[in-house]
Structure formats: structure tokens, C-alpha cells
XYZ file of C-alpha atoms in Angstrom:
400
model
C 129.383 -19.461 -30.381
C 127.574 -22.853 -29.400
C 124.395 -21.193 -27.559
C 123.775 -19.026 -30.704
C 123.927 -21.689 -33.135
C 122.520 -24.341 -30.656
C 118.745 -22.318 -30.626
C 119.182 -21.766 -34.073
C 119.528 -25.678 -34.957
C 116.431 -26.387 -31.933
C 114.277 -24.201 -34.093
C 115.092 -25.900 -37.683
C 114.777 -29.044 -35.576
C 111.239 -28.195 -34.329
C 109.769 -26.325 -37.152
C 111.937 -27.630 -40.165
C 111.571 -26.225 -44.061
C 109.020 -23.587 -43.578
C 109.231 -22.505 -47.539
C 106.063 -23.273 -49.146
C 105.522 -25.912 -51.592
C 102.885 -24.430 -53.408
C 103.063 -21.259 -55.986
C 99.052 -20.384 -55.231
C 99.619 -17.170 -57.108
C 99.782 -19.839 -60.680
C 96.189 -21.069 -59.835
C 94.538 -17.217 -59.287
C 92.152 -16.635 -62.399
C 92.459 -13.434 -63.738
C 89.834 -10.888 -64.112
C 89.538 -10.979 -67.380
C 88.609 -14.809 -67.692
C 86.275 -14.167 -64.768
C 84.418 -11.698 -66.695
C 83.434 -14.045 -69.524
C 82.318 -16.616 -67.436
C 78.477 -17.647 -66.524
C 76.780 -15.900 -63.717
C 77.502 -19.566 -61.131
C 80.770 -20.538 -62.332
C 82.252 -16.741 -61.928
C 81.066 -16.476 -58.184
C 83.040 -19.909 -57.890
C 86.209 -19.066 -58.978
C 86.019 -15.319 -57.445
C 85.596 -17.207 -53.756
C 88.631 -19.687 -54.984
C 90.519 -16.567 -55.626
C 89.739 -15.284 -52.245
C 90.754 -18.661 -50.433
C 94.126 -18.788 -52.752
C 94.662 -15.216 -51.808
C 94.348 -15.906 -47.921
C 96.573 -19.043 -48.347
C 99.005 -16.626 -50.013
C 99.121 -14.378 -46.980
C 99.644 -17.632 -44.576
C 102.760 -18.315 -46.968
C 103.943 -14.902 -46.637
C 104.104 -15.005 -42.554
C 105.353 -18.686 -42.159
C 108.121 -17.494 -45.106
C 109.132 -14.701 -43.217
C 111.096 -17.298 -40.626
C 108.284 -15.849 -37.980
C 108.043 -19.654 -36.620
C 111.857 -20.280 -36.720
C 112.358 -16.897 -34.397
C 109.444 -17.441 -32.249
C 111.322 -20.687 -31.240
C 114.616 -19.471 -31.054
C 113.351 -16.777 -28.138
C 111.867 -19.561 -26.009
C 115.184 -20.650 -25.755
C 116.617 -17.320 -24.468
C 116.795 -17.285 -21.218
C 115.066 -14.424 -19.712
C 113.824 -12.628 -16.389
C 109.969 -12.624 -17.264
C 107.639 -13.020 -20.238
C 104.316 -12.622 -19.504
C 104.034 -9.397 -20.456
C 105.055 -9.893 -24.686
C 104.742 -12.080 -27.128
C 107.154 -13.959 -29.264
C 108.993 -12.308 -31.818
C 106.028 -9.864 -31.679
C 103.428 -12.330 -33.850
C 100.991 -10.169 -32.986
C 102.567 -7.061 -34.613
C 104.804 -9.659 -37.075
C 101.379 -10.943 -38.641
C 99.785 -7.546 -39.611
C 102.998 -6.948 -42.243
C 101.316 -10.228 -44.420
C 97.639 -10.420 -43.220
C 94.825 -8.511 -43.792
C 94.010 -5.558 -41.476
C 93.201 -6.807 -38.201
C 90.043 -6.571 -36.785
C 91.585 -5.776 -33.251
C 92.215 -2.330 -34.858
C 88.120 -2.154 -35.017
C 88.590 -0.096 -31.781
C 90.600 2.488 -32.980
C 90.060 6.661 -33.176
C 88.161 6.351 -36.254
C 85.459 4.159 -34.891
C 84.519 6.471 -32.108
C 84.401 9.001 -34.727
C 81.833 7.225 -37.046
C 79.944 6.879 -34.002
C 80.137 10.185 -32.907
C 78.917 11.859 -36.961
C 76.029 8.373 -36.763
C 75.078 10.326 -33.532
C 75.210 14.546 -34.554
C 73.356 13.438 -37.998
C 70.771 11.335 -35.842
C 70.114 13.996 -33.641
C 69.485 16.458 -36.815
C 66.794 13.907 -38.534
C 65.319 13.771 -35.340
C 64.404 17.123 -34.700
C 63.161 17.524 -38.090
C 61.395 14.057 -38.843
C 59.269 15.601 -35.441
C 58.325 19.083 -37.008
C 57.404 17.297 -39.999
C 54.899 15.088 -37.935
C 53.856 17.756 -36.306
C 53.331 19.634 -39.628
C 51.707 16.490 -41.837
C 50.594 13.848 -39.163
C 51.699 11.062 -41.981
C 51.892 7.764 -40.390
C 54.843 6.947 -43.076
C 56.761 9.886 -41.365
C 55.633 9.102 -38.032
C 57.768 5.343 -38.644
C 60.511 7.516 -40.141
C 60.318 9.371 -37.132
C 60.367 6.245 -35.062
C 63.331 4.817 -37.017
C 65.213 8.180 -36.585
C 64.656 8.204 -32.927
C 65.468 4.514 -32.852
C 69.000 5.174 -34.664
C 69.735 7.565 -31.725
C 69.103 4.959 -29.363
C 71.351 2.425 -31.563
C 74.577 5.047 -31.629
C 73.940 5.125 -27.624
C 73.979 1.302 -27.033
C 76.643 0.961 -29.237
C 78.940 3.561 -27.608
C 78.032 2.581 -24.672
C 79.422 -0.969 -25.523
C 82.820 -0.003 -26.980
C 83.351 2.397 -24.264
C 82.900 -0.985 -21.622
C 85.145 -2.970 -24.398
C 88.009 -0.640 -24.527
C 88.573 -0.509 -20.597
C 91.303 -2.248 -19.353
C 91.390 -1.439 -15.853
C 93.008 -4.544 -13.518
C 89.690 -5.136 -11.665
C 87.775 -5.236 -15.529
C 90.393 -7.815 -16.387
C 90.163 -9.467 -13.231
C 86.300 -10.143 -13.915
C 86.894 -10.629 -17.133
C 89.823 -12.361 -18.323
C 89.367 -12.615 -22.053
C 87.861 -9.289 -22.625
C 84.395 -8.067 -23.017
C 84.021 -8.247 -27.095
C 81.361 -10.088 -26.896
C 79.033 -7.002 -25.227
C 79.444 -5.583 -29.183
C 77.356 -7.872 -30.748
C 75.187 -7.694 -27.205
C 74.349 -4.461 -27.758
C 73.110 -5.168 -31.338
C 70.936 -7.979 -30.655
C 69.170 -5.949 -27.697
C 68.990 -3.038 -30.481
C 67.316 -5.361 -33.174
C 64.828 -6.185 -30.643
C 63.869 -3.164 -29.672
C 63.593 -2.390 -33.509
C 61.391 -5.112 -33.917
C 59.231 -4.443 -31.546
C 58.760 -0.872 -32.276
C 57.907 -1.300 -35.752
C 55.347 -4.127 -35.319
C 53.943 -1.173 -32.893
C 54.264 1.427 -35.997
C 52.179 -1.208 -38.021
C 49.250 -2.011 -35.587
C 48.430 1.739 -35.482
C 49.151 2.018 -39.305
C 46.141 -0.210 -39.890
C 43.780 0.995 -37.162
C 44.263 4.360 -39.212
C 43.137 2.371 -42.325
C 40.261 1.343 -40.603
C 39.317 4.124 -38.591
C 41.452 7.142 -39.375
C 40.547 10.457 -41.308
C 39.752 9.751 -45.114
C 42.044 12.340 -46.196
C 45.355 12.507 -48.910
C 48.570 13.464 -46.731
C 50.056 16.719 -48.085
C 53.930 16.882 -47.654
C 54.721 20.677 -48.209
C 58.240 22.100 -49.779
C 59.926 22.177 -46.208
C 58.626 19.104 -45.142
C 60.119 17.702 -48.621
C 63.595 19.205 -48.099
C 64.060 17.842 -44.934
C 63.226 13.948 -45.753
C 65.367 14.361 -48.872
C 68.564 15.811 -46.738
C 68.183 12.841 -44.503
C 68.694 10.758 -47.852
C 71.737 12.376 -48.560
C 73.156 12.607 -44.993
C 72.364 8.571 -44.512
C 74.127 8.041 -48.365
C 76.919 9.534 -46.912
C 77.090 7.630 -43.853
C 76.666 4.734 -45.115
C 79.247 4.380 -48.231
C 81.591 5.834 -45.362
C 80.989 3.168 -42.182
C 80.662 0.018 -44.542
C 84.270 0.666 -44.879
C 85.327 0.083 -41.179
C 85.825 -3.043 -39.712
C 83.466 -3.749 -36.940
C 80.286 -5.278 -36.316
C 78.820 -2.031 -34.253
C 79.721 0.261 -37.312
C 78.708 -2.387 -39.786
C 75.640 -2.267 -37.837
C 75.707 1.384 -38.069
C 75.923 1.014 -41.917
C 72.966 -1.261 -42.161
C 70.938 1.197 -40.207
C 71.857 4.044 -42.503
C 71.321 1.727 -45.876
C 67.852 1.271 -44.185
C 67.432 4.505 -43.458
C 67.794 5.282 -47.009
C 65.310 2.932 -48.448
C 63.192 3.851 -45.574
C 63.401 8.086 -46.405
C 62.934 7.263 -49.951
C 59.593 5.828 -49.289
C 58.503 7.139 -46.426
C 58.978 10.522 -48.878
C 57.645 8.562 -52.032
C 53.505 7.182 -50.255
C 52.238 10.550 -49.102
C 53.268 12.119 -52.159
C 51.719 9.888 -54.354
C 48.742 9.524 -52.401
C 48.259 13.404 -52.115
C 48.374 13.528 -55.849
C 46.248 10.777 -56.806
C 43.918 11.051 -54.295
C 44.247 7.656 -52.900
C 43.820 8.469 -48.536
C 44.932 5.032 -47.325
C 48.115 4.940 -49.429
C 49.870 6.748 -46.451
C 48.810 4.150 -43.864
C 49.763 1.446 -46.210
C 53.189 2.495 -46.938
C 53.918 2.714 -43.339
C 52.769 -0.801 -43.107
C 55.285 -1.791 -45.872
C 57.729 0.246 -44.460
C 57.378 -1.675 -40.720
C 57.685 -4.704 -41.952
C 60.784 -4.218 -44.589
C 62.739 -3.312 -41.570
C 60.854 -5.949 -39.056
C 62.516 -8.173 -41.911
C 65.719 -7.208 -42.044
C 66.421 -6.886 -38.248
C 64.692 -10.264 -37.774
C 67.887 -11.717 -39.763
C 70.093 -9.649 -37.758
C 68.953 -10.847 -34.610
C 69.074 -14.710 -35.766
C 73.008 -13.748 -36.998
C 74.193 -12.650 -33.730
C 72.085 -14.808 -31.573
C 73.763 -17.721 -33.455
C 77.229 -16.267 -33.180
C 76.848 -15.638 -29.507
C 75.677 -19.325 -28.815
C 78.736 -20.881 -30.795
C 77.974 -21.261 -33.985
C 80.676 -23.021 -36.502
C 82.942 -20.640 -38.231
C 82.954 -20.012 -41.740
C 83.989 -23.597 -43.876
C 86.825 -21.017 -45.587
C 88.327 -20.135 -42.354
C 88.704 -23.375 -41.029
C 90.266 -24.214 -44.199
C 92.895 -21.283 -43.689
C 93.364 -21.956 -39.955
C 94.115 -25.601 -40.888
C 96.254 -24.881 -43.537
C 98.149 -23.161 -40.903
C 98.561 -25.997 -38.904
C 99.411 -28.071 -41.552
C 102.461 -25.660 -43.317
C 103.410 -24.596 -39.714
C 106.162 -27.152 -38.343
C 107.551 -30.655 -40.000
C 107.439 -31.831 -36.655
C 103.771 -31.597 -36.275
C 102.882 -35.138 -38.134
C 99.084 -34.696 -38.074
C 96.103 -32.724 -37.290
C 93.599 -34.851 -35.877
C 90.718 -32.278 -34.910
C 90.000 -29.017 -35.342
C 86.714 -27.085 -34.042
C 86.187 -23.444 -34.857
C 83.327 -21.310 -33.610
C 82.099 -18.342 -32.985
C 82.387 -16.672 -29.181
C 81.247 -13.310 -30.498
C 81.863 -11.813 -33.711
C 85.354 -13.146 -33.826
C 86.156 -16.984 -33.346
C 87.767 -19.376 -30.960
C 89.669 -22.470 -32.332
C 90.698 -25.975 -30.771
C 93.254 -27.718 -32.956
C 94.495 -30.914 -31.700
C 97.778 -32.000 -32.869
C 100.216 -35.257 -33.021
C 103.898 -35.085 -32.402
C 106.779 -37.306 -31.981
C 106.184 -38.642 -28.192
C 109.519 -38.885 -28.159
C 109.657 -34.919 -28.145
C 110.857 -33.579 -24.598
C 108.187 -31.440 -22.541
C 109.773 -28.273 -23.040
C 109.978 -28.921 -27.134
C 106.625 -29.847 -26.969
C 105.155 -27.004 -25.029
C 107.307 -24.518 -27.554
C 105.854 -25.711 -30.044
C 102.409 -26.502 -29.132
C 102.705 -22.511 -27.797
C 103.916 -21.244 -30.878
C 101.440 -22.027 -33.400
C 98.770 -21.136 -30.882
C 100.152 -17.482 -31.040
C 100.555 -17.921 -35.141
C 96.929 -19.285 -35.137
C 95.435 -15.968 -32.812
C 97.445 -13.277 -35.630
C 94.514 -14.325 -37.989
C 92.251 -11.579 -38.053
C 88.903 -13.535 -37.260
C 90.625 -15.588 -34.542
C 89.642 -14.236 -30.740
C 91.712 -17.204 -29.205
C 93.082 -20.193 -29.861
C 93.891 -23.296 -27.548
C 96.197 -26.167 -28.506
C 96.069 -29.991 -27.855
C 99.184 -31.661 -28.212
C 99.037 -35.629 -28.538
C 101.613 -38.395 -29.229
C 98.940 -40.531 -31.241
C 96.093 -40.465 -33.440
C 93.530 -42.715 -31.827
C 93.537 -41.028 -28.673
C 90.473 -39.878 -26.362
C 88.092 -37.354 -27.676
C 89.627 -35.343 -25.079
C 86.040 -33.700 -23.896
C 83.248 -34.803 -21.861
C 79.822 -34.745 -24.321
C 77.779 -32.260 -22.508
């Protein structure tokens, strides 16, 4: 009876009264008071809601004892644990938090991929008969963004095939994973895309200045097909802005393009054709090049910034230390934390104070512990944990 009992009073020892002090549900504003609020103060409140709503979930795992059992199994004795986790965290946490973006590489991502790629191939083949039909510069860049989307679907499959494998030499290369290829893949995509379309609008104004003097004339079939690649990108789109990862997100931006793209692309020859206004055509597919030179150019700055360490998100550090804080009594400070981005996803360094009076084993349990709590969050890739026995301590880094 005393071993029992004896891990059961090192764990309220260690991690104390892990109820929370706070009801955050009493300070969530309803959405009816939201509603009659101005435009600002509305979009203020909704992103309180949001933070309240993600302490709420913190609450919800720490309440659920997950600390106080995480403990009591590093006091077990046991053979060998390097193959699990404690008290399964990483399964424990997806019961309270939101759905975890390690899912991202699941069966329905591949299959998002795999539709991005059949409909691709479809607008392909017929964005080329149409060119071959009209010769309209603004299909000719719809052309060039179709075959550009194929080429996107490729570099992206490509890339969560190499993520997913988990052979012993892959992880003997690479210890902590290849994620960071995803967001790879889409920054060599956007520059490709970039570079492409400034192409597509160099020869759209040498065909102002030197091209036939001639409306465009889209005929009926030529008409069906741009307005079924509307409908087929509509679809993709409200379907992979629902999946959680950056390659389909990607794949969603492409196809919300693609739509605004089509539309127009359909919408400058036309008019042209029946106004009688020849350079309309070339000047749409100018407009066109540069609308998605734009928006690629911001995609490109995003991930370039997020592969050279950005800092995380100001609400996620506020979540992650809020974890820190609620996790243990014992921990009696949190002198530094650092979050950034290695990726799409983040890496955190927390540096704690505890009783130097703790013994080494306590201390590593502990110190251990909340670094598994701290990688269940869904935007976390991994976390490392300082423990310290006083405030004022060394920075703990060399400036580099």
C-alpha cells in the first residue's frame, strides 16, 4: 500500500492544485452583443473570445489530472521508455484541444491532392485547345496558371510523400522530421509562379505594341470550358480550405486564384470582342499577371519568414505561457520564453525556476513533463525546457 500512495503524494507534491482558478467561460461575449457592436471593437472582443476559448481548452487538459498521472508513471519503475510517452499526452491532449495539426498527414490529404491533380490535368487539356482555338493572351496566362497548378500538386506530393517516411536511415539523417520540406516546396512553387507570370506579362505588352489589331472571339465551346474550370476550382476550394495543412491551404489559395483568374481571363476577350476594343485582351492578361505576381509575392515573404525563425503568433505565446504558468505549484516563475517558427509549426524555449532544493530526479520529472504538455499544443513542433534555481541567472545562450 505505501508505493501506491507514495507516487501519488510525489505527484501532488510536484504539481500541486491543478484546478483552475479562473471561470474564462464568465468573460466570453456572446454573439449577440458582438453583433451590435462597431466594426473595431467587434473584431476585438471576437479575438478575446478566441484567446478565452484556447485558455479554456488548457483548463480542460491540466483538469483532467493529465500532469498528476504523467508524474506518477515516472515513478513506476519500468524495463524501457523510449518508445511512449507519458500517460499518452500526446493522444490525452487531442480529447480537450483543437484538432491537431499532426493529423495534416492523414488519408484525406493525399486525397485532396490527388482530385487538385485529376481536375488540373482536365483544365489543362482544355485551357490548350482553347489557345489553340482563340490565341487570347488572357487564356494563354490561364493556360500558364493551369499548367503551373499541375506542377504545384507535383511538388507538393512530392513533399508529403518525403515527410511521411519514417524509415530508420530517414530518421537517422533527420532526427526531428522533415516538416519543414512542406513549406519548401511552396516557396520554390511561388517562385516559379512569379517568375512565370512576369514572363506572361512581358509578352502581353509586346502584343500591345506589336501584335495583330484584332477583337479576340471566344466561341460557345471555348466559353463552356473556362466556365467549368470556375465551377471545378469553387469546388475545390470551399473543400481544401477546410483541411489543416499548409500544402492544401496552399492548394486552396491556388484554386481561390484560379477562380478570380477564370472569371477574368473569361470576362477581357469577351468584352473586347463585343466592343471592339483589340488591346483589351493583352491588357487583361497584364492585370491578370500581376494580381497573382501579387499574391504569391506575399506568400513567398510568409514562408521565407517562417523558415528563417520568425516569432510566433503574440496569442500563442500567451497560451503556451499560460501553460507554464497553471501547470505545477512547484514551478515558482517563468523567467523566459521564446517561440518561433521552424516551419509552419513552432519550437518553444521556456525557462523555468524551481525550488533548488528539489532533488535531480524531481526536477528532471518535472522539467520533462510540461515539455511533453507544452508539444500536445497543436502549433507546437517541439519544445525544450530550462530548469533554473534562480531568477537572475545567465542568459543561458551565446549571442550569435
Amino acid at each position: 500500500m505505501f508505493l501506491p500512495n507514495h507516487h501519488k503524494f510525489r505527484a501532488q507534491y510536484l504539481i500541486g492544485n491543478t484546478k483552475s482558478p479562473y471561470d474564462w467561460a464568465a468573460q466570453l461575449v456572446d454573439q449577440q452583443q458582438l453583433r451590435k457592436m462597431p466594426y473595431r471593437k467587434r473584431k476585438f472582443y471576437e479575438q478575446q473570445n478566441d484567446l478565452i476559448e484556447r485558455y479554456i481548452e488548457i483548463d480542460c487538459l491540466l483538469d483532467s489530472d493529465v500532469s498528476h498521472t504523467m508524474i506518477q508513471q515516472y515513478s513506476q519503475e519500468s524495463r524501457s521508455r523510449r518508445a511512449v510517452v507519458p500517460a499518452n499526452i500526446d493522444e490525452e491532449g487531442q480529447l480537450y484541444l483543437t484538432a491537431d495539426a499532426r493529423d495534416e498527414y492523414s488519408g484525406i490529404v493525399t486525397l485532396a491532392i490527388m482530385i487538385n491533380f485529376l481536375i488540373n490535368i482536365f483544365l489543362l487539356v482544355g485551357k490548350a485547345a482553347i489557345v489553340l482555338l482563340t490565341h487570347s493572351i488572357s487564356v494563354i496566362a490561364s493556360l500558364v496558371d493551369s499548367a503551373l497548378d499541375f506542377l504545384c500538386t507535383t511538388i507538393i506530393w512530392f513533399s508529403t510523400s518525403m515527410i511521411e517516411s519514417s524509415s530508420p536511415s530517414i530518421k537517422l539523417m533527420y532526427p526531428v522530421g522533415r516538416t519543414r520540406l512542406e513549406p519548401l516546396g511552396v516557396l520554390i512553387f511561388s517562385i516559379i509562379i512569379i517568375v512565370s507570370f512576369s514572363q506572361v506579362a512581358v509578352e502581353a505588352v509586346q502584343r500591345i505594341y506589336s501584335g495583330p489589331r484584332e477583337p479576340i472571339e471566344l466561341g460557345i465551346p471555348s466559353f463552356a470550358i473556362m466556365s467549368l474550370a470556375v465551377i471545378s476550382k469553387l469546388f475545390a476550394w470551399l473543400w481544401c480550405r477546410s483541411i489543416n495543412s499548409s500544402a492544401v491551404q496552399a492548394l486552396a489559395q491556388d484554386a481561390m486564384s484560379d477562380i478570380v483568374f477564370n472569371l477574368l481571363s473569361i470576362l477581357f476577350p469577351v468584352t473586347g470582342y463585343f466592343f471592339n476594343i483589340w488591346w483589351l485582351d493583352a491588357v487583361g492578361a497584364v492585370c491578370l499577371s500581376l494580381y497573382i505576381i501579387r499574391q504569391w509575392v506575399e506568400t513567398t515573404i510568409e514562408h521565407i519568414r517562417h523558415l528563417t525563425g520568425i516569432s510566433g503568433d503574440a496569442i500563442d505565446k500567451q497560451v503556451i505561457m499560460y501553460l507554464c504558468v497553471r501547470f505545477a505549484e512547484s514551478i515558482k516563475q517563468v523567467t523566459t520564453i521564446n517561440v518561433y517558427h521552424a516551419g509552419d509549426r513552432l519550437h518553444v524555449e521556456v525557462d523555468i525556476v524551481v525550488d533548488e532544493k528539489l532533488t535531480l530526479r524531481d526536477s528532471h520529472d518535472l522539467g520533462e513533463a510540461l515539455q511533453y504538455a507544452i508539444e500536445t499544443l497543436p502549433m507546437v513542433e517541439r519544445a525544450y525546457v530550462h530548469l533554473d534555481y534562480r531568477d537572475d541567472n545567465f542568459v543561458g545562450h551565446i549571442q550569435r
